[in-house]
Amino acid sequence: MKSFKAYDIRGVWGTDLTPEIIYKIGFFLPEVLKADKILVGRDVRLSSDEIFKNLTEGLNDAGATVYDAGLTTTPMIYWGTGKFDFNGSVMITASHNPGNYNGIKVSGKDVLPIAYDNGLGEIEKMIESGAEIVPVEKKGSVVSFPFNDDYLAFLKKYVTDYNNLKIAVDCSNGMSGLFVKDILGTAPEYINEIPDGSFPAHEPNPLEAENREQIAQMVKKGIYNIGVIFDGDADRVMFLDENGEFISPDLIIALLGYYFFGERKETGKVVQDIRTSKAVGEFLRKYNTTVDIWKVGRAFGASKLKEVDGIYGGELAGHYYFRDFYYSDSGLLAAILVLNIVEEFRKKGQSISRLIADISDYANTGEVNFVINDKKEAINAVVQYFLDNEPPDSIFDFDGYRLEFSNWWFNIRPSNTEPYLRFLAEARSKHLLKEKTQIIYSILEKYT
């Protein structure tokens, strides 16, 4: 089924996802999660109320009690799952996708991400095989379960005084607007802060440059210390420096070291995804920490952080995971911590652009997408070329490949959610980066 992805269930409402499919997901979910009490939250998309109705009918018919958290951010549902010890939870959202999309993100006991390999695939098979649906005699019910105040109290423990910090915030008409003013106060200038499932200002995906244009123009006025932009369900956050320049989200992993290792004096591991800049590990090395490289995606990143009992982690897409947050990701918590760091250095006369420049001086391609049918063959051709002509110092062979050399590296992998082959490279100089990428692009051209 088209809507079942590697990390979640997501698609165009009415086409990829229908009321019937959602009902069946709800009916089979308690069996897969081994849970009879399910926490459910939803975003403000125009189809979310209907999906909630269909989902809860299925859950109730299977005998499960639904604890309705109402309108929430995705991280709030992660936090509530752990805080209130639910064995299962669902967030109704399509995250950063356009308004005609919707879906669900599922967590198990201890906020375990439920992905295709550990639950979603089983549900898909049940639906496709026509598994029998017989509502139980004693149906479940829906219980109102708002916990906004508890969640806000948790986040506010990390907040410092931002009155002297000039902040521009774009909520993308997404769910961060529920809480952001309660957390950051009235000092920042906000745009698109009212949740609106039609996303009138721009699509809620800050990775795309056109969706950052509005806040970039704001920050380029020259009166702000930093720009902050959230995605649709507030599990991701991204930043612009005081000049309105986009900060590569992986470099924020390094920046957070100032807080966890500098201020809190913690010791332990950090998790990064396979696309993360080499500069991150090099920067964090001064804190004598170990950086673990792992697969792309929340289901993998959060699970890996818990497996190694890491302090925090992050990835190029703007997800940041925290041990303090049940090993899950939170755009709002990440924003709070970054703003704390920026304010501390502002007092010392240092800007965020200076901090980022101190972390990395690599030239980077950014993530480049190729439409290629035979992704596996194309990837193997690129890797084999370097094995034959320029053997790498190290190879990571999960989630595609990451080949590292003395003064450059690249990652090439198939997308888990879209029909693309994704490529990213980084080098010590622009000249070297151009030289190496031309070789790789010439190989890939044969497969496009």
Short mmCIF file of C-alpha atoms in Angstrom, two decimals:
data_model
loop_
_atom_site.label_atom_id
_atom_site.label_comp_id
_atom_site.label_asym_id
_atom_site.label_seq_id
_atom_site.Cartn_x
_atom_site.Cartn_y
_atom_site.Cartn_z
CA MET A 1 0.00 0.00 0.00
CA LYS A 2 1.35 3.37 -1.05
CA SER A 3 0.77 5.11 2.28
CA PHE A 4 2.85 2.70 4.39
CA LYS A 5 6.34 4.21 4.62
CA ALA A 6 9.57 3.23 6.33
CA TYR A 7 8.86 5.41 9.40
CA ASP A 8 5.12 6.13 9.39
CA ILE A 9 1.88 5.97 7.43
CA ARG A 10 1.34 8.98 5.19
CA GLY A 11 -0.28 9.97 1.93
CA VAL A 12 -2.83 12.10 0.10
CA TRP A 13 -6.10 12.03 2.01
CA GLY A 14 -8.91 10.47 0.01
CA THR A 15 -6.49 8.76 -2.38
CA ASP A 16 -3.61 7.03 -0.60
CA LEU A 17 -5.46 7.09 2.71
CA THR A 18 -9.20 6.61 3.07
CA PRO A 19 -11.65 6.35 5.99
CA GLU A 20 -11.77 2.57 5.45
CA ILE A 21 -7.99 2.18 5.64
CA ILE A 22 -7.76 4.35 8.75
CA TYR A 23 -10.52 2.34 10.45
CA LYS A 24 -8.66 -0.91 9.74
CA ILE A 25 -5.40 0.54 11.02
CA GLY A 26 -7.19 1.47 14.23
CA PHE A 27 -8.74 -1.97 14.55
CA PHE A 28 -5.48 -3.90 14.11
CA LEU A 29 -3.23 -1.50 16.03
CA PRO A 30 -4.03 -2.69 19.60
CA GLU A 31 -3.12 -6.26 18.65
CA VAL A 32 0.21 -5.20 17.14
CA LEU A 33 1.09 -2.86 20.03
CA LYS A 34 -0.27 -5.21 22.71
CA ALA A 35 -2.05 -2.19 24.15
CA ASP A 36 -5.62 -1.55 25.26
CA LYS A 37 -5.09 2.13 26.12
CA ILE A 38 -3.96 4.35 23.26
CA LEU A 39 -2.99 8.02 23.54
CA VAL A 40 -4.07 9.96 20.42
CA GLY A 41 -3.27 13.51 19.35
CA ARG A 42 -3.85 15.34 16.09
CA ASP A 43 -2.69 18.34 14.14
CA VAL A 44 -4.85 21.03 12.60
CA ARG A 45 -5.00 19.64 9.04
CA LEU A 46 -8.44 19.85 7.50
CA SER A 47 -8.76 16.06 7.43
CA SER A 48 -7.45 15.37 10.94
CA ASP A 49 -10.85 15.39 12.69
CA GLU A 50 -12.25 12.87 10.22
CA ILE A 51 -9.20 10.65 10.59
CA PHE A 52 -9.53 10.86 14.38
CA LYS A 53 -13.15 9.71 14.08
CA ASN A 54 -12.29 6.77 11.79
CA LEU A 55 -9.25 5.78 13.82
CA THR A 56 -11.03 5.83 17.17
CA GLU A 57 -13.92 3.79 15.77
CA GLY A 58 -11.44 1.11 14.79
CA LEU A 59 -9.61 1.27 18.12
CA ASN A 60 -12.85 1.15 20.09
CA ASP A 61 -14.19 -1.76 18.04
CA ALA A 62 -11.02 -3.63 18.93
CA GLY A 63 -11.72 -2.97 22.61
CA ALA A 64 -9.13 -0.22 23.16
CA THR A 65 -9.76 2.94 25.15
CA VAL A 66 -8.69 6.12 23.35
CA TYR A 67 -7.15 8.89 25.47
CA ASP A 68 -7.87 11.99 23.41
CA ALA A 69 -5.18 14.66 23.85
CA GLY A 70 -6.87 16.96 21.34
CA LEU A 71 -4.77 19.28 19.17
CA THR A 72 -1.10 18.70 19.90
CA THR A 73 2.38 18.76 18.47
CA THR A 74 3.95 15.41 17.60
CA PRO A 75 6.63 15.75 20.32
CA MET A 76 3.92 16.38 22.91
CA ILE A 77 2.47 12.94 22.11
CA TYR A 78 5.93 11.36 22.41
CA TRP A 79 6.40 13.05 25.79
CA GLY A 80 2.92 12.09 26.98
CA THR A 81 3.47 8.47 25.97
CA GLY A 82 6.51 8.29 28.22
CA LYS A 83 5.31 10.53 31.02
CA PHE A 84 1.99 8.72 31.51
CA ASP A 85 3.33 5.25 30.67
CA PHE A 86 1.14 4.43 27.69
CA ASN A 87 1.90 1.21 25.80
CA GLY A 88 0.83 2.84 22.56
CA SER A 89 0.15 6.22 21.00
CA VAL A 90 -0.80 7.76 17.68
CA MET A 91 -0.20 11.23 16.31
CA ILE A 92 -2.41 12.18 13.37
CA THR A 93 -0.22 14.32 11.12
CA ALA A 94 1.55 14.47 7.79
CA SER A 95 4.36 16.51 9.35
CA HIS A 96 5.92 18.74 6.67
CA ASN A 97 3.82 17.59 3.70
CA PRO A 98 1.31 19.87 1.93
CA GLY A 99 -2.19 20.33 3.32
CA ASN A 100 -3.84 17.63 1.19
CA TYR A 101 -1.67 15.00 2.90
CA ASN A 102 -2.25 13.34 6.24
CA GLY A 103 -1.12 10.28 8.14
CA ILE A 104 -0.21 8.78 11.48
CA LYS A 105 2.94 8.35 13.53
CA VAL A 106 2.86 5.44 15.96
CA SER A 107 4.81 4.81 19.16
CA GLY A 108 4.87 1.77 21.42
CA LYS A 109 5.76 1.24 25.06
CA ASP A 110 8.59 3.47 26.33
CA VAL A 111 8.02 5.68 23.27
CA LEU A 112 9.48 3.06 20.95
CA PRO A 113 9.13 4.30 17.35
CA ILE A 114 6.92 1.89 15.44
CA ALA A 115 8.20 1.73 11.88
CA TYR A 116 7.53 -0.61 8.99
CA ASP A 117 9.91 -3.26 10.26
CA ASN A 118 8.48 -3.51 13.77
CA GLY A 119 4.74 -3.10 13.36
CA LEU A 120 3.48 -1.03 10.43
CA GLY A 121 4.36 -3.75 7.94
CA GLU A 122 2.37 -6.25 9.98
CA ILE A 123 -0.68 -3.98 9.89
CA GLU A 124 -0.30 -3.54 6.14
CA LYS A 125 -0.26 -7.31 5.67
CA MET A 126 -3.40 -7.68 7.80
CA ILE A 127 -5.23 -5.12 5.67
CA GLU A 128 -4.02 -6.51 2.34
CA SER A 129 -4.80 -10.11 3.29
CA GLY A 130 -8.35 -9.19 4.26
CA ALA A 131 -7.91 -10.25 7.87
CA GLU A 132 -11.27 -10.65 9.57
CA ILE A 133 -12.67 -7.66 11.44
CA VAL A 134 -15.12 -8.65 14.16
CA PRO A 135 -15.83 -5.88 16.68
CA VAL A 136 -15.49 -7.08 20.25
CA GLU A 137 -18.55 -7.31 22.46
CA LYS A 138 -17.19 -4.85 25.01
CA LYS A 139 -16.09 -1.88 22.94
CA GLY A 140 -13.67 0.72 24.15
CA SER A 141 -14.47 4.37 24.76
CA VAL A 142 -12.95 7.81 24.19
CA VAL A 143 -11.63 9.64 27.25
CA SER A 144 -10.68 13.32 27.17
CA PHE A 145 -7.02 13.57 28.19
CA PRO A 146 -5.52 17.04 27.72
CA PHE A 147 -2.11 17.57 29.32
CA ASN A 148 -0.97 20.87 27.78
CA ASP A 149 -0.17 22.42 31.16
CA ASP A 150 2.05 19.50 32.20
CA TYR A 151 3.90 19.64 28.89
CA LEU A 152 4.42 23.40 29.05
CA ALA A 153 5.73 23.12 32.61
CA PHE A 154 8.31 20.60 31.42
CA LEU A 155 9.53 22.78 28.54
CA LYS A 156 9.64 25.95 30.62
CA LYS A 157 12.26 24.38 32.91
CA TYR A 158 14.77 24.96 30.11
CA VAL A 159 13.79 28.53 29.22
CA THR A 160 16.01 31.49 30.11
CA ASP A 161 15.49 35.25 29.62
CA TYR A 162 15.19 36.18 25.92
CA ASN A 163 14.17 39.82 26.40
CA ASN A 164 17.47 41.12 25.02
CA LEU A 165 17.65 38.61 22.18
CA LYS A 166 16.13 39.68 18.86
CA ILE A 167 14.32 36.61 17.51
CA ALA A 168 12.21 36.09 14.38
CA VAL A 169 9.97 33.02 14.50
CA ASP A 170 8.03 31.39 11.65
CA CYS A 171 5.56 28.74 12.89
CA SER A 172 4.60 27.80 9.30
CA ASN A 173 0.94 27.84 10.44
CA GLY A 174 1.76 24.55 12.13
CA MET A 175 1.38 23.15 15.61
CA SER A 176 4.26 25.03 17.23
CA GLY A 177 1.83 27.95 17.37
CA LEU A 178 -0.01 26.17 20.19
CA PHE A 179 2.84 26.76 22.62
CA VAL A 180 5.54 28.99 21.20
CA LYS A 181 4.37 32.28 22.72
CA ASP A 182 3.88 30.66 26.13
CA ILE A 183 7.46 29.44 25.93
CA LEU A 184 9.37 32.26 24.23
CA GLY A 185 7.20 35.12 25.42
CA THR A 186 6.24 38.29 23.60
CA ALA A 187 9.77 39.53 22.82
CA PRO A 188 10.19 37.62 19.51
CA GLU A 189 8.44 38.71 16.31
CA TYR A 190 6.17 35.93 15.13
CA ILE A 191 4.78 35.16 11.69
CA ASN A 192 2.33 32.46 10.63
CA GLU A 193 1.80 31.59 14.30
CA ILE A 194 -1.88 30.65 14.04
CA PRO A 195 -2.30 26.93 13.24
CA ASP A 196 -4.10 26.60 9.91
CA GLY A 197 -4.34 23.26 8.11
CA SER A 198 -4.51 24.94 4.70
CA PHE A 199 -1.00 26.41 5.31
CA PRO A 200 -1.77 29.74 3.61
CA ALA A 201 1.71 31.28 3.87
CA HIS A 202 3.83 28.41 2.58
CA GLU A 203 4.17 24.65 2.84
CA PRO A 204 5.29 23.58 6.33
CA ASN A 205 8.61 22.15 5.16
CA PRO A 206 11.54 24.40 6.17
CA LEU A 207 14.05 22.24 4.31
CA GLU A 208 12.81 23.76 1.05
CA ALA A 209 14.35 27.17 0.44
CA GLU A 210 11.15 28.73 -0.92
CA ASN A 211 9.41 28.00 2.39
CA ARG A 212 12.11 29.92 4.27
CA GLU A 213 11.98 32.95 2.02
CA GLN A 214 9.54 34.90 4.20
CA ILE A 215 11.56 34.58 7.39
CA ALA A 216 14.85 35.03 5.52
CA GLN A 217 13.66 38.42 4.25
CA MET A 218 12.64 39.35 7.79
CA VAL A 219 16.02 38.50 9.27
CA LYS A 220 17.88 40.24 6.47
CA LYS A 221 16.48 43.53 7.75
CA GLY A 222 19.46 43.37 10.10
CA ILE A 223 17.66 43.73 13.44
CA TYR A 224 17.55 40.07 14.53
CA ASN A 225 20.11 37.84 16.21
CA ILE A 226 18.54 34.65 14.85
CA GLY A 227 15.64 33.27 12.82
CA VAL A 228 13.70 30.16 13.86
CA ILE A 229 11.35 28.15 11.63
CA PHE A 230 9.30 25.09 12.59
CA ASP A 231 7.73 22.43 10.42
CA GLY A 232 4.06 21.47 10.45
CA ASP A 233 3.95 19.21 13.50
CA ALA A 234 6.83 20.86 15.40
CA ASP A 235 9.06 17.80 15.57
CA ARG A 236 11.64 19.68 13.48
CA VAL A 237 13.17 23.13 13.73
CA MET A 238 15.70 25.01 11.64
CA PHE A 239 17.63 28.23 12.06
CA LEU A 240 18.91 31.23 10.13
CA ASP A 241 21.84 33.33 11.30
CA GLU A 242 21.69 37.07 11.90
CA ASN A 243 22.34 37.67 8.19
CA GLY A 244 19.35 35.57 7.13
CA GLU A 245 21.59 32.73 5.95
CA PHE A 246 20.28 29.19 6.46
CA ILE A 247 22.28 27.10 8.94
CA SER A 248 22.72 23.50 7.87
CA PRO A 249 20.71 21.57 10.50
CA ASP A 250 23.43 18.99 11.11
CA LEU A 251 25.76 21.71 12.42
CA ILE A 252 23.27 22.41 15.21
CA ILE A 253 24.23 18.98 16.61
CA ALA A 254 27.67 20.42 17.26
CA LEU A 255 26.28 23.72 18.58
CA LEU A 256 24.26 21.84 21.22
CA GLY A 257 27.56 20.58 22.62
CA TYR A 258 28.01 24.00 24.25
CA TYR A 259 24.97 23.23 26.40
CA PHE A 260 25.28 19.52 27.15
CA PHE A 261 29.07 19.28 27.47
CA GLY A 262 30.01 22.88 28.20
CA GLU A 263 27.29 24.05 30.58
CA ARG A 264 25.98 20.76 31.98
CA LYS A 265 29.38 19.02 31.93
CA GLU A 266 27.80 15.76 30.82
CA THR A 267 29.75 12.82 29.45
CA GLY A 268 28.37 10.33 26.96
CA LYS A 269 27.52 9.67 23.36
CA VAL A 270 25.94 11.72 20.60
CA VAL A 271 24.08 10.15 17.65
CA GLN A 272 24.16 11.65 14.16
CA ASP A 273 22.79 10.40 10.85
CA ILE A 274 24.93 9.12 8.00
CA ARG A 275 24.67 12.46 6.14
CA THR A 276 26.02 14.60 8.96
CA SER A 277 29.02 16.86 8.38
CA LYS A 278 32.39 15.53 9.47
CA ALA A 279 32.82 18.85 11.24
CA VAL A 280 30.32 17.79 13.91
CA GLY A 281 32.42 14.90 15.19
CA GLU A 282 35.60 16.97 14.91
CA PHE A 283 34.06 19.79 16.95
CA LEU A 284 32.62 17.52 19.66
CA ARG A 285 35.92 15.69 20.01
CA LYS A 286 37.18 18.51 22.22
CA TYR A 287 34.60 17.39 24.78
CA ASN A 288 35.95 13.82 24.66
CA THR A 289 32.61 12.51 23.49
CA THR A 290 31.93 9.66 21.08
CA VAL A 291 29.74 10.26 18.02
CA ASP A 292 27.80 7.29 16.65
CA ILE A 293 26.75 7.41 12.98
CA TRP A 294 23.45 5.74 12.16
CA LYS A 295 20.57 5.56 9.67
CA VAL A 296 18.40 8.47 8.54
CA GLY A 297 14.96 8.92 10.11
CA ARG A 298 13.31 9.35 13.49
CA ALA A 299 12.53 5.65 13.86
CA PHE A 300 16.23 4.88 13.58
CA GLY A 301 17.74 7.93 15.30
CA ALA A 302 15.58 7.80 18.42
CA SER A 303 15.98 4.03 18.76
CA LYS A 304 19.76 4.27 18.36
CA LEU A 305 20.02 7.03 20.96
CA LYS A 306 18.19 4.85 23.44
CA GLU A 307 20.23 1.78 22.53
CA VAL A 308 23.53 3.52 23.31
CA ASP A 309 21.99 5.63 26.11
CA GLY A 310 23.24 8.74 24.34
CA ILE A 311 22.76 12.26 25.65
CA TYR A 312 21.30 13.70 22.47
CA GLY A 313 21.37 13.30 18.72
CA GLY A 314 20.28 14.91 15.50
CA GLU A 315 20.15 14.73 11.75
CA LEU A 316 20.33 16.77 8.59
CA ALA A 317 16.53 17.03 8.33
CA GLY A 318 16.30 19.09 11.53
CA HIS A 319 15.28 16.39 14.02
CA TYR A 320 17.00 16.61 17.43
CA TYR A 321 16.61 13.80 19.96
CA PHE A 322 17.16 14.11 23.71
CA ARG A 323 17.61 11.60 26.48
CA ASP A 324 15.72 14.07 28.70
CA PHE A 325 12.80 13.79 26.25
CA TYR A 326 12.37 10.02 26.33
CA TYR A 327 15.02 9.72 23.60
CA SER A 328 12.61 11.42 21.20
CA ASP A 329 12.74 14.54 19.05
CA SER A 330 11.33 17.95 19.91
CA GLY A 331 11.53 21.05 17.77
CA LEU A 332 10.51 23.32 20.65
CA LEU A 333 13.05 21.89 23.11
CA ALA A 334 15.80 22.14 20.48
CA ALA A 335 14.82 25.77 19.80
CA ILE A 336 14.91 26.62 23.51
CA LEU A 337 18.40 25.16 23.94
CA VAL A 338 19.78 26.85 20.81
CA LEU A 339 18.35 30.21 21.87
CA ASN A 340 19.93 29.77 25.31
CA ILE A 341 23.31 29.22 23.65
CA VAL A 342 22.88 32.17 21.28
CA GLU A 343 21.93 34.47 24.17
CA GLU A 344 24.95 33.43 26.23
CA PHE A 345 27.32 34.18 23.37
CA ARG A 346 25.51 37.40 22.47
CA LYS A 347 26.46 38.69 25.92
CA LYS A 348 30.08 37.99 24.96
CA GLY A 349 29.74 39.82 21.66
CA GLN A 350 29.67 36.69 19.49
CA SER A 351 27.03 36.04 16.82
CA ILE A 352 25.59 32.70 15.77
CA SER A 353 27.25 33.03 12.37
CA ARG A 354 30.59 33.22 14.19
CA LEU A 355 29.75 30.13 16.23
CA ILE A 356 28.83 28.18 13.10
CA ALA A 357 31.98 29.33 11.30
CA ASP A 358 34.02 28.05 14.24
CA ILE A 359 32.34 24.66 13.88
CA SER A 360 32.77 24.11 10.14
CA ASP A 361 34.79 25.43 7.24
CA TYR A 362 33.95 22.55 4.90
CA ALA A 363 32.52 23.08 1.42
CA ASN A 364 29.30 21.10 1.09
CA THR A 365 26.97 20.18 -1.77
CA GLY A 366 23.87 19.94 0.40
CA GLU A 367 21.63 16.97 -0.32
CA VAL A 368 21.15 16.50 -4.08
CA ASN A 369 18.31 14.36 -5.48
CA PHE A 370 18.55 12.25 -8.63
CA VAL A 371 15.55 10.57 -10.27
CA ILE A 372 16.97 7.13 -11.06
CA ASN A 373 15.05 3.91 -11.58
CA ASP A 374 17.83 1.44 -10.79
CA LYS A 375 19.13 3.08 -7.64
CA LYS A 376 21.01 0.00 -6.42
CA GLU A 377 23.01 -0.38 -9.63
CA ALA A 378 23.83 3.34 -9.73
CA ILE A 379 25.00 3.36 -6.11
CA ASN A 380 27.13 0.27 -6.64
CA ALA A 381 28.75 1.83 -9.71
CA VAL A 382 29.78 4.94 -7.77
CA VAL A 383 31.12 2.96 -4.81
CA GLN A 384 33.01 0.52 -7.03
CA TYR A 385 34.71 3.38 -8.90
CA PHE A 386 36.30 4.63 -5.69
CA LEU A 387 37.14 1.17 -4.41
CA ASP A 388 39.08 0.65 -7.65
CA ASN A 389 40.63 4.10 -8.04
CA GLU A 390 40.73 5.85 -4.65
CA PRO A 391 40.20 3.43 -1.75
CA PRO A 392 38.52 5.24 1.16
CA ASP A 393 39.84 5.44 4.70
CA SER A 394 36.52 4.12 6.03
CA ILE A 395 33.18 2.84 4.73
CA PHE A 396 29.77 2.87 6.39
CA ASP A 397 27.51 0.46 4.51
CA PHE A 398 24.06 1.03 6.02
CA ASP A 399 21.45 3.38 4.59
CA GLY A 400 23.35 3.42 1.35
CA TYR A 401 27.06 4.15 1.72
CA ARG A 402 29.24 6.77 3.33
CA LEU A 403 32.83 6.75 2.07
CA GLU A 404 35.35 8.86 3.99
CA PHE A 405 38.73 10.03 2.69
CA SER A 406 41.41 12.17 4.31
CA ASN A 407 40.04 15.50 3.09
CA TRP A 408 36.57 14.74 1.75
CA TRP A 409 33.64 12.31 2.03
CA PHE A 410 30.32 11.49 0.40
CA ASN A 411 27.06 9.70 1.18
CA ILE A 412 24.88 8.10 -1.47
CA ARG A 413 21.63 6.37 -0.58
CA PRO A 414 18.14 5.58 -1.82
CA SER A 415 15.35 7.64 -0.27
CA ASN A 416 13.13 5.74 2.14
CA THR A 417 10.11 7.93 1.44
CA GLU A 418 10.46 9.35 -2.10
CA PRO A 419 11.53 8.10 -5.58
CA TYR A 420 15.00 9.59 -5.37
CA LEU A 421 18.63 8.65 -5.09
CA ARG A 422 20.11 11.11 -2.61
CA PHE A 423 23.71 12.32 -2.70
CA LEU A 424 25.76 14.59 -0.44
CA ALA A 425 29.47 15.38 -0.41
CA GLU A 426 31.79 17.55 1.66
CA ALA A 427 35.41 18.59 1.15
CA ARG A 428 38.08 20.83 2.63
CA SER A 429 37.94 23.14 -0.40
CA LYS A 430 35.44 24.14 -3.08
CA HIS A 431 37.91 23.08 -5.76
CA LEU A 432 38.26 19.56 -4.35
CA LEU A 433 34.50 19.28 -3.89
CA LYS A 434 33.90 20.24 -7.52
CA GLU A 435 36.53 17.81 -8.75
CA LYS A 436 35.08 14.83 -6.86
CA THR A 437 31.41 15.59 -7.51
CA GLN A 438 32.04 15.91 -11.25
CA ILE A 439 33.35 12.34 -11.24
CA ILE A 440 30.30 11.08 -9.35
CA TYR A 441 27.79 13.05 -11.39
CA SER A 442 29.28 11.69 -14.63
CA ILE A 443 28.75 8.14 -13.34
CA LEU A 444 25.18 8.85 -12.23
CA GLU A 445 24.28 10.48 -15.56
CA LYS A 446 24.40 7.02 -17.16
CA TYR A 447 21.47 5.95 -14.98
CA THR A 448 19.21 9.02 -15.15
#
